[in-house]
XYZ file of N, CA, C and O in Angstrom:
568
model
N -58.399 2.487 33.845
C -58.696 2.334 32.443
C -57.717 0.942 32.241
O -56.883 0.964 32.455
N -58.498 0.043 31.451
C -57.694 -1.369 31.180
C -57.134 -0.689 29.779
O -58.176 -0.525 28.640
N -55.975 -0.564 29.736
C -55.107 -0.826 28.470
C -54.920 -2.064 27.602
O -54.632 -2.870 28.064
N -55.038 -1.839 26.265
C -54.890 -3.031 25.303
C -53.874 -3.192 24.427
O -53.509 -1.912 24.055
N -53.373 -3.900 24.117
C -52.288 -4.008 23.199
C -52.643 -5.385 21.980
O -53.578 -6.304 22.568
N -52.255 -5.269 21.015
C -52.376 -6.219 19.973
C -51.542 -6.810 19.691
O -50.108 -6.633 19.846
N -51.490 -8.422 19.932
C -50.407 -9.285 19.540
C -49.943 -9.413 18.291
O -50.583 -8.766 17.314
N -49.006 -10.398 17.825
C -48.434 -10.486 16.546
C -49.452 -11.313 15.615
O -49.256 -10.673 14.283
N -50.656 -11.995 16.050
C -51.353 -12.388 15.094
C -52.913 -11.029 14.956
O -53.826 -11.202 14.163
N -52.762 -9.975 15.589
C -53.429 -8.909 15.561
C -54.542 -8.881 16.611
O -55.507 -8.046 16.626
N -54.576 -9.969 17.401
C -55.706 -10.187 18.570
C -55.067 -9.241 19.502
O -53.961 -8.465 20.188
N -56.132 -8.512 20.199
C -56.077 -7.492 21.013
C -56.352 -8.285 22.508
O -56.864 -9.403 22.903
N -55.339 -7.856 23.350
C -55.174 -8.376 24.926
C -55.120 -7.623 26.117
O -54.761 -6.579 25.450
N -55.414 -7.699 27.292
C -55.230 -6.930 28.170
C -53.816 -6.532 28.502
O -53.075 -7.716 28.270
N -53.343 -5.709 29.000
C -52.013 -5.402 29.394
C -51.677 -6.359 30.800
O -52.746 -6.282 31.333
N -50.304 -6.606 30.943
C -49.995 -7.052 32.119
C -50.194 -6.524 33.185
O -49.801 -5.450 33.364
N -50.542 -7.016 34.152
C -51.241 -6.587 35.726
C -50.282 -7.327 36.759
O -50.039 -6.133 37.524
N -49.989 -8.248 36.509
C -48.886 -9.164 37.740
C -48.131 -10.211 37.002
O -48.046 -9.990 35.396
N -47.121 -10.330 37.763
C -46.152 -11.392 37.147
C -45.853 -11.968 38.471
O -45.830 -11.511 39.362
N -45.312 -13.207 38.455
C -44.710 -14.062 39.453
C -42.966 -14.269 38.786
O -42.228 -14.525 39.710
N -42.772 -14.581 37.702
C -41.378 -14.908 37.352
C -41.499 -14.998 36.215
O -42.172 -15.203 35.078
N -40.450 -14.035 35.711
C -39.673 -13.827 34.013
C -38.020 -14.174 34.155
O -37.331 -13.806 34.842
N -37.977 -15.038 33.097
C -36.832 -15.640 32.901
C -36.275 -15.351 31.060
O -36.640 -15.588 30.760
N -34.731 -14.929 31.512
C -34.407 -14.426 29.879
C -33.060 -15.200 30.078
O -31.974 -14.634 30.713
N -32.575 -16.462 29.222
C -31.469 -17.187 28.830
C -31.038 -16.610 27.641
O -31.503 -16.775 26.472
N -29.746 -16.347 27.540
C -28.948 -15.939 26.352
C -27.632 -16.849 26.332
O -26.740 -16.731 27.482
N -27.321 -17.165 24.983
C -26.033 -18.179 25.040
C -25.525 -17.692 23.536
O -26.252 -17.300 22.610
N -24.470 -17.788 23.709
C -23.344 -17.421 22.730
C -22.010 -18.619 22.875
O -21.887 -19.464 23.347
N -21.047 -18.222 21.786
C -19.960 -18.520 21.905
C -19.172 -18.291 23.108
O -18.207 -19.458 23.286
N -19.288 -17.691 23.793
C -18.367 -17.534 24.892
C -18.904 -17.486 26.101
O -18.471 -17.304 27.478
N -20.692 -18.266 26.433
C -20.647 -18.985 27.627
C -22.507 -18.509 27.510
O -22.782 -17.757 26.805
N -23.263 -18.937 28.607
C -24.564 -18.325 28.784
C -24.456 -17.699 30.211
O -23.901 -17.461 30.675
N -25.920 -16.631 29.991
C -26.325 -15.689 31.224
C -27.639 -16.179 31.240
O -28.563 -16.474 30.295
N -28.200 -15.401 32.497
C -29.450 -15.899 32.702
C -30.177 -14.579 33.338
O -29.439 -14.293 34.468
N -31.186 -14.214 33.015
C -31.797 -12.711 34.008
C -33.240 -13.408 34.525
O -33.389 -14.441 33.712
N -33.334 -13.250 35.783
C -34.403 -14.017 36.538
C -35.145 -12.530 37.329
O -34.339 -11.730 37.977
N -36.289 -12.410 36.572
C -36.900 -11.410 37.703
C -37.940 -12.005 38.337
O -38.835 -12.736 37.808
N -38.335 -12.073 39.629
C -39.262 -12.519 40.676
C -39.961 -11.115 41.812
O -39.248 -10.421 41.868
N -41.280 -11.694 42.024
C -41.878 -10.832 43.270
C -41.386 -10.779 44.234
O -41.194 -12.232 44.404
N -40.979 -9.899 45.176
C -40.607 -10.313 46.387
C -41.462 -9.266 47.017
O -40.966 -8.045 47.553
N -42.652 -9.415 47.707
C -43.698 -8.628 48.393
C -43.990 -7.297 47.184
O -44.386 -7.869 46.034
N -43.789 -6.397 47.390
C -43.946 -5.277 46.559
C -42.765 -5.036 45.587
O -43.477 -3.541 44.991
N -42.015 -5.508 45.885
C -40.608 -5.087 45.267
C -40.489 -6.529 44.115
O -41.044 -7.620 44.166
N -39.815 -5.802 42.950
C -39.454 -7.135 42.255
C -37.684 -7.126 42.210
O -37.134 -6.464 42.503
N -36.954 -8.388 42.007
C -35.703 -8.788 42.699
C -35.167 -9.184 41.050
O -35.705 -10.141 40.440
N -33.988 -8.484 40.484
C -33.624 -8.870 39.321
C -32.674 -9.114 39.705
O -31.986 -8.846 40.517
N -31.999 -10.519 39.121
C -30.916 -11.344 39.274
C -30.063 -11.626 38.175
O -30.781 -11.655 36.994
N -29.036 -11.281 38.298
C -27.996 -11.398 36.527
C -27.116 -12.783 37.246
O -26.485 -12.913 38.446
N -27.185 -14.262 36.407
C -26.559 -15.107 36.508
C -25.583 -15.654 35.324
O -25.902 -15.461 34.133
N -24.462 -16.031 35.525
C -23.193 -16.758 34.558
C -23.600 -18.163 34.560
O -23.866 -18.482 35.842
N -24.039 -18.859 33.850
C -24.441 -20.225 33.528
C -23.134 -20.986 33.246
O -21.969 -20.876 32.370
N -22.561 -21.690 34.582
C -21.456 -22.535 34.104
C -21.695 -24.092 33.894
O -22.987 -24.682 34.943
N -21.234 -25.016 33.577
C -21.659 -26.379 33.070
C -20.580 -26.963 34.257
O -19.220 -26.871 34.194
N -21.023 -27.721 35.237
C -20.365 -28.347 36.290
C -21.125 -29.648 36.660
O -22.133 -29.801 36.957
N -20.004 -30.590 36.383
C -20.748 -32.234 36.825
C -21.730 -32.375 35.940
O -22.907 -33.254 36.497
N -21.532 -32.236 34.988
C -22.766 -32.550 33.870
C -24.365 -31.981 34.083
O -24.727 -32.630 33.198
N -24.028 -31.087 34.364
C -25.189 -30.042 34.470
C -25.176 -28.730 34.365
O -24.140 -28.262 34.920
N -25.902 -27.486 33.924
C -25.823 -26.086 34.032
C -26.243 -25.759 35.887
O -27.121 -26.087 36.366
N -25.102 -24.659 36.184
C -25.059 -24.441 37.401
C -25.363 -22.568 37.312
O -24.421 -22.296 36.420
N -26.301 -22.330 38.048
C -26.373 -20.776 38.010
C -24.929 -19.806 38.681
O -25.237 -20.331 40.195
N -24.368 -19.034 38.784
C -23.842 -18.148 39.466
C -24.065 -16.913 39.572
O -23.718 -16.240 38.390
N -24.922 -16.430 40.615
C -25.305 -15.045 40.641
C -23.748 -13.935 40.695
O -22.760 -14.328 41.435
N -24.251 -13.195 39.855
C -23.173 -12.253 39.352
C -23.766 -10.891 39.611
O -22.653 -10.048 40.752
N -24.843 -10.395 39.788
C -25.416 -9.203 40.481
C -27.234 -9.177 41.104
O -27.869 -10.130 39.931
N -27.719 -8.669 41.922
C -28.872 -8.387 41.941
C -29.525 -7.263 42.363
O -28.522 -6.325 43.186
N -30.537 -6.967 42.147
C -30.597 -5.245 42.410
C -32.534 -5.631 42.667
O -33.293 -6.446 42.280
N -32.625 -4.676 43.183
C -34.505 -4.477 43.585
C -34.825 -3.187 43.033
O -34.167 -1.984 43.118
N -36.106 -3.226 42.624
C -36.894 -2.276 42.310
C -38.488 -2.405 42.455
O -39.012 -3.635 43.039
N -39.236 -1.562 42.372
C -40.609 -1.635 42.404
C -41.355 -2.356 41.447
O -40.959 -2.808 40.456
N -42.279 -3.395 42.095
C -42.927 -4.198 41.227
C -43.874 -3.578 39.861
O -43.572 -3.771 38.706
N -44.159 -2.093 40.254
C -44.569 -1.500 39.101
C -43.652 -1.286 37.702
O -44.318 -0.438 36.811
N -42.815 -0.607 38.161
C -41.569 -0.629 37.328
C -41.171 -1.250 36.446
O -41.306 -1.595 35.277
N -41.285 -3.017 37.103
C -40.994 -3.971 36.346
C -42.505 -4.282 35.344
O -42.484 -4.396 33.842
N -43.531 -4.006 35.867
C -45.066 -4.080 34.994
C -45.108 -3.126 33.798
O -45.353 -3.579 32.749
N -44.411 -2.597 33.951
C -44.344 -0.703 33.211
C -43.199 -1.340 32.001
O -43.817 -1.441 30.860
N -42.358 -1.788 32.479
C -41.199 -2.438 31.296
C -41.891 -3.566 30.592
O -41.715 -3.379 29.272
N -42.490 -4.159 31.100
C -42.917 -5.485 30.625
C -44.263 -5.014 29.386
O -44.164 -5.543 28.274
N -44.832 -4.035 29.773
C -45.675 -3.445 28.845
C -45.325 -2.457 27.493
O -45.951 -2.868 26.800
N -44.353 -1.624 28.311
C -43.791 -0.792 27.282
C -43.103 -1.554 26.247
O -43.129 -1.466 24.707
N -42.403 -2.879 26.834
C -42.033 -3.555 25.283
C -42.832 -4.771 25.054
O -42.128 -5.890 24.331
N -44.156 -4.622 25.361
C -44.916 -5.166 24.787
C -44.808 -6.663 24.778
O -44.785 -7.649 23.740
N -44.777 -7.213 25.954
C -43.932 -8.733 26.095
C -45.067 -9.782 25.759
O -44.877 -10.873 25.329
N -46.519 -9.213 25.950
C -47.566 -10.379 25.560
C -47.266 -10.541 24.036
O -47.434 -12.071 23.820
N -46.973 -9.670 23.329
C -46.959 -10.258 22.041
C -45.927 -10.973 21.918
O -45.288 -11.683 20.411
N -44.615 -11.275 22.529
C -43.399 -12.381 22.420
C -44.087 -13.570 22.115
O -43.293 -14.448 21.907
N -45.187 -13.904 22.895
C -45.952 -15.284 23.184
C -45.797 -16.379 21.727
O -46.500 -15.755 20.594
N -45.173 -17.333 21.696
C -45.036 -17.865 20.578
C -44.411 -17.423 18.957
O -43.598 -17.906 18.407
N -43.250 -16.337 19.707
C -42.107 -16.008 18.407
C -41.116 -17.038 18.515
O -40.661 -17.565 19.439
N -40.701 -17.349 17.422
C -39.579 -18.149 16.721
C -38.764 -17.676 16.125
O -39.429 -17.529 14.654
N -37.495 -17.059 16.310
C -36.930 -16.089 15.541
C -35.743 -17.013 15.325
O -34.615 -17.719 15.641
N -36.117 -17.753 13.879
C -34.687 -18.676 12.777
C -33.853 -18.105 13.146
O -33.775 -16.886 12.451
N -32.711 -18.935 12.963
C -31.509 -17.940 12.276
C -31.149 -17.565 10.795
O -31.360 -18.418 9.916
N -30.619 -16.301 10.986
C -30.609 -15.604 9.539
C -29.741 -16.764 8.437
O -28.672 -16.943 9.247
N -30.011 -16.815 7.498
C -29.394 -17.303 6.941
C -27.906 -16.757 6.130
O -28.063 -15.403 6.344
N -26.824 -17.042 6.178
C -25.588 -16.407 5.981
C -25.041 -15.911 7.269
O -23.807 -15.354 7.237
N -25.475 -16.299 8.579
C -25.067 -15.849 9.600
C -24.223 -16.875 10.370
O -25.159 -17.950 10.540
N -23.049 -16.928 10.612
C -22.620 -17.858 10.991
C -22.255 -17.913 12.359
O -22.161 -19.090 13.132
N -22.686 -17.031 13.087
C -22.851 -16.783 14.756
C -23.826 -16.175 15.110
O -24.432 -15.401 14.360
N -23.673 -16.242 16.332
C -24.721 -15.355 16.875
C -25.380 -15.515 18.222
O -24.594 -16.367 19.131
N -26.393 -14.964 19.054
C -26.608 -15.137 20.688
C -28.190 -15.814 20.012
O -29.251 -15.716 19.189
N -28.573 -16.622 21.107
C -29.766 -17.491 20.976
C -30.388 -17.342 22.096
O -29.675 -16.895 23.518
N -31.683 -17.074 22.370
C -32.000 -16.458 23.797
C -33.471 -17.949 23.776
O -34.056 -18.359 22.817
N -33.858 -17.813 25.141
C -34.958 -18.662 25.271
C -36.002 -17.296 26.825
O -35.073 -17.029 27.265
N -36.860 -17.177 26.336
C -37.971 -16.395 27.385
C -38.849 -17.116 28.042
O -39.429 -17.540 27.236
N -39.219 -17.181 29.001
C -40.132 -17.925 29.467
C -40.936 -16.589 30.791
O -39.974 -15.819 31.613
N -42.011 -16.322 30.985
C -42.614 -15.629 31.986
C -44.065 -16.315 32.327
O -44.542 -16.709 31.438
N -44.329 -16.179 33.717
C -45.781 -16.636 34.130
C -46.159 -15.048 34.575
O -45.853 -14.168 35.493
N -47.180 -14.544 33.669
C -47.847 -13.515 34.402
C -49.410 -13.387 34.650
O -50.173 -14.312 34.316
N -50.124 -12.465 35.334
C -51.491 -12.418 35.520
C -52.002 -13.798 35.714
O -52.964 -14.699 35.419
N -51.016 -13.982 36.872
C -51.538 -15.404 38.095
C -51.479 -16.810 36.907
O -50.429 -17.482 37.355
N -51.883 -17.228 35.676
C -51.306 -18.314 35.185
C -51.039 -18.405 33.315
O -50.873 -19.144 33.255
N -50.924 -17.036 33.441
C -50.673 -16.955 31.803
C -49.275 -17.168 31.314
O -48.215 -16.374 32.108
N -48.850 -18.020 30.378
C -47.520 -18.185 30.411
C -46.927 -17.420 28.493
O -48.010 -17.338 27.969
N -45.656 -17.211 28.789
C -45.283 -16.497 27.559
C -43.895 -17.398 27.396
O -43.326 -17.638 28.437
N -43.947 -17.684 26.004
C -42.451 -18.295 25.695
C -42.349 -17.811 24.047
O -42.846 -17.542 23.254
N -40.914 -17.639 24.488
C -40.348 -16.945 22.876
C -39.114 -17.760 23.212
O -38.239 -17.689 24.111
N -38.376 -17.713 21.790
C -36.619 -18.354 21.239
C -36.629 -17.820 20.133
O -37.709 -17.632 19.376
N -35.072 -17.684 20.112
C -34.476 -17.066 18.635
C -33.108 -17.673 18.759
O -32.360 -17.754 19.823
N -32.644 -17.427 17.570
C -30.976 -17.456 17.580
C -30.609 -16.153 16.173
O -31.260 -16.213 15.558
N -30.170 -14.969 16.869
C -29.758 -13.998 16.178
C -31.296 -13.630 15.735
O -30.689 -12.996 14.340
N -32.195 -13.495 16.004
C -33.361 -12.766 15.310
C -34.432 -12.971 16.775
O -34.645 -13.494 17.439
N -34.775 -11.438 16.730
C -35.482 -11.374 18.446
C -36.690 -11.022 17.948
O -37.341 -9.806 16.977
N -37.632 -10.621 19.184
C -38.728 -9.978 19.021
C -38.835 -8.637 18.882
O -37.664 -8.023 19.434
N -39.711 -7.723 18.636
C -39.631 -6.517 18.895
C -39.395 -5.652 19.981
O -40.070 -6.318 21.281
N -38.344 -4.821 20.252
C -38.394 -4.201 21.637
C -37.309 -5.278 22.939
O -37.486 -4.887 23.923
N -36.679 -6.362 21.921
C -35.652 -7.088 22.877
C -34.365 -6.127 23.320
O -34.562 -6.765 24.619
N -33.942 -5.442 22.523
C -32.966 -5.095 23.136
C -33.168 -3.822 24.319
O -32.377 -3.781 24.827
N -34.520 -3.479 23.966
C -34.758 -2.386 25.098
C -35.411 -3.027 26.489
O -34.364 -2.444 27.235
N -35.157 -4.242 25.962
C -35.808 -4.811 27.549
C -34.813 -5.247 28.164
O -34.368 -4.998 29.229
N -33.480 -5.745 27.553
C -32.335 -6.257 27.924
C -31.406 -5.025 28.289
O -30.794 -4.677 29.455
N -31.880 -3.973 27.680
C -30.808 -2.752 28.072
C -31.260 -2.131 29.526
O -30.746 -1.685 30.599
N -32.892 -2.283 29.851
C -33.415 -2.054 30.480
C -32.913 -2.576 32.077
O -32.682 -2.242 33.264
N -33.053 -4.038 31.893
C -32.573 -4.815 33.220
C -31.045 -4.621 33.569
O -30.706 -4.420 34.621
N -30.335 -4.239 32.134
C -28.926 -3.956 32.777
C -28.659 -2.702 33.498
O -27.721 -2.350 34.410
N -29.412 -1.579 32.803
C -29.655 -0.159 33.726
C -29.803 -0.731 34.859
O -29.218 0.144 36.018
N -30.785 -1.558 35.571
C -31.176 -1.576 36.833
C -29.939 -2.575 37.607
O -29.995 -1.959 38.627
N -29.676 -3.529 36.736
C -28.838 -3.969 37.902
C -27.495 -3.504 37.581
O -26.816 -3.759 38.930
N -26.950 -2.527 36.964
C -25.485 -1.940 36.798
C -25.413 -0.580 37.131
O -24.807 0.227 36.870
N -26.999 0.420 37.660
C -26.521 1.251 38.322
C -27.436 2.692 38.077
O -27.564 3.849 38.574
N -27.632 2.360 36.194
C -28.322 3.528 35.878
C -29.486 3.872 36.454
O -29.905 4.751 36.456
N -30.394 2.514 37.036
C -31.642 3.089 37.462
C -32.112 2.489 38.860
O -32.783 2.459 38.957
N -30.701 2.048 39.424
C -31.030 0.807 40.393
C -31.154 1.874 42.154
O -31.237 3.073 42.024
């Protein structure tokens, strides 16, 4: 059975079946971090990096890495309706002086690109997605 979701514009699309890479960078007053999920055979490798500014460029410093099944990540991507995130622009809310900025990139189903970004304004299910990644990385689901 082919599952379908509607994206932000109301268009129906097939659910994600495969992915090659997913990255989520968050930046705030205290620094930047990046989650990266890549395929490793039938496993998905989730990595969490601190972004350090060294010699004029961003450098990633690995903090933690975890493996889980490819199907677990595909289910997470679909449960959080990641396809609907494509094109999301979360403009910074008026009157908010600080906050977290994010940039999301993914390549799914061979060649489909998903891109979203925002500043203290996030797509639906964003927090659930980040919480699930942290659960995998820090033990609740690892």
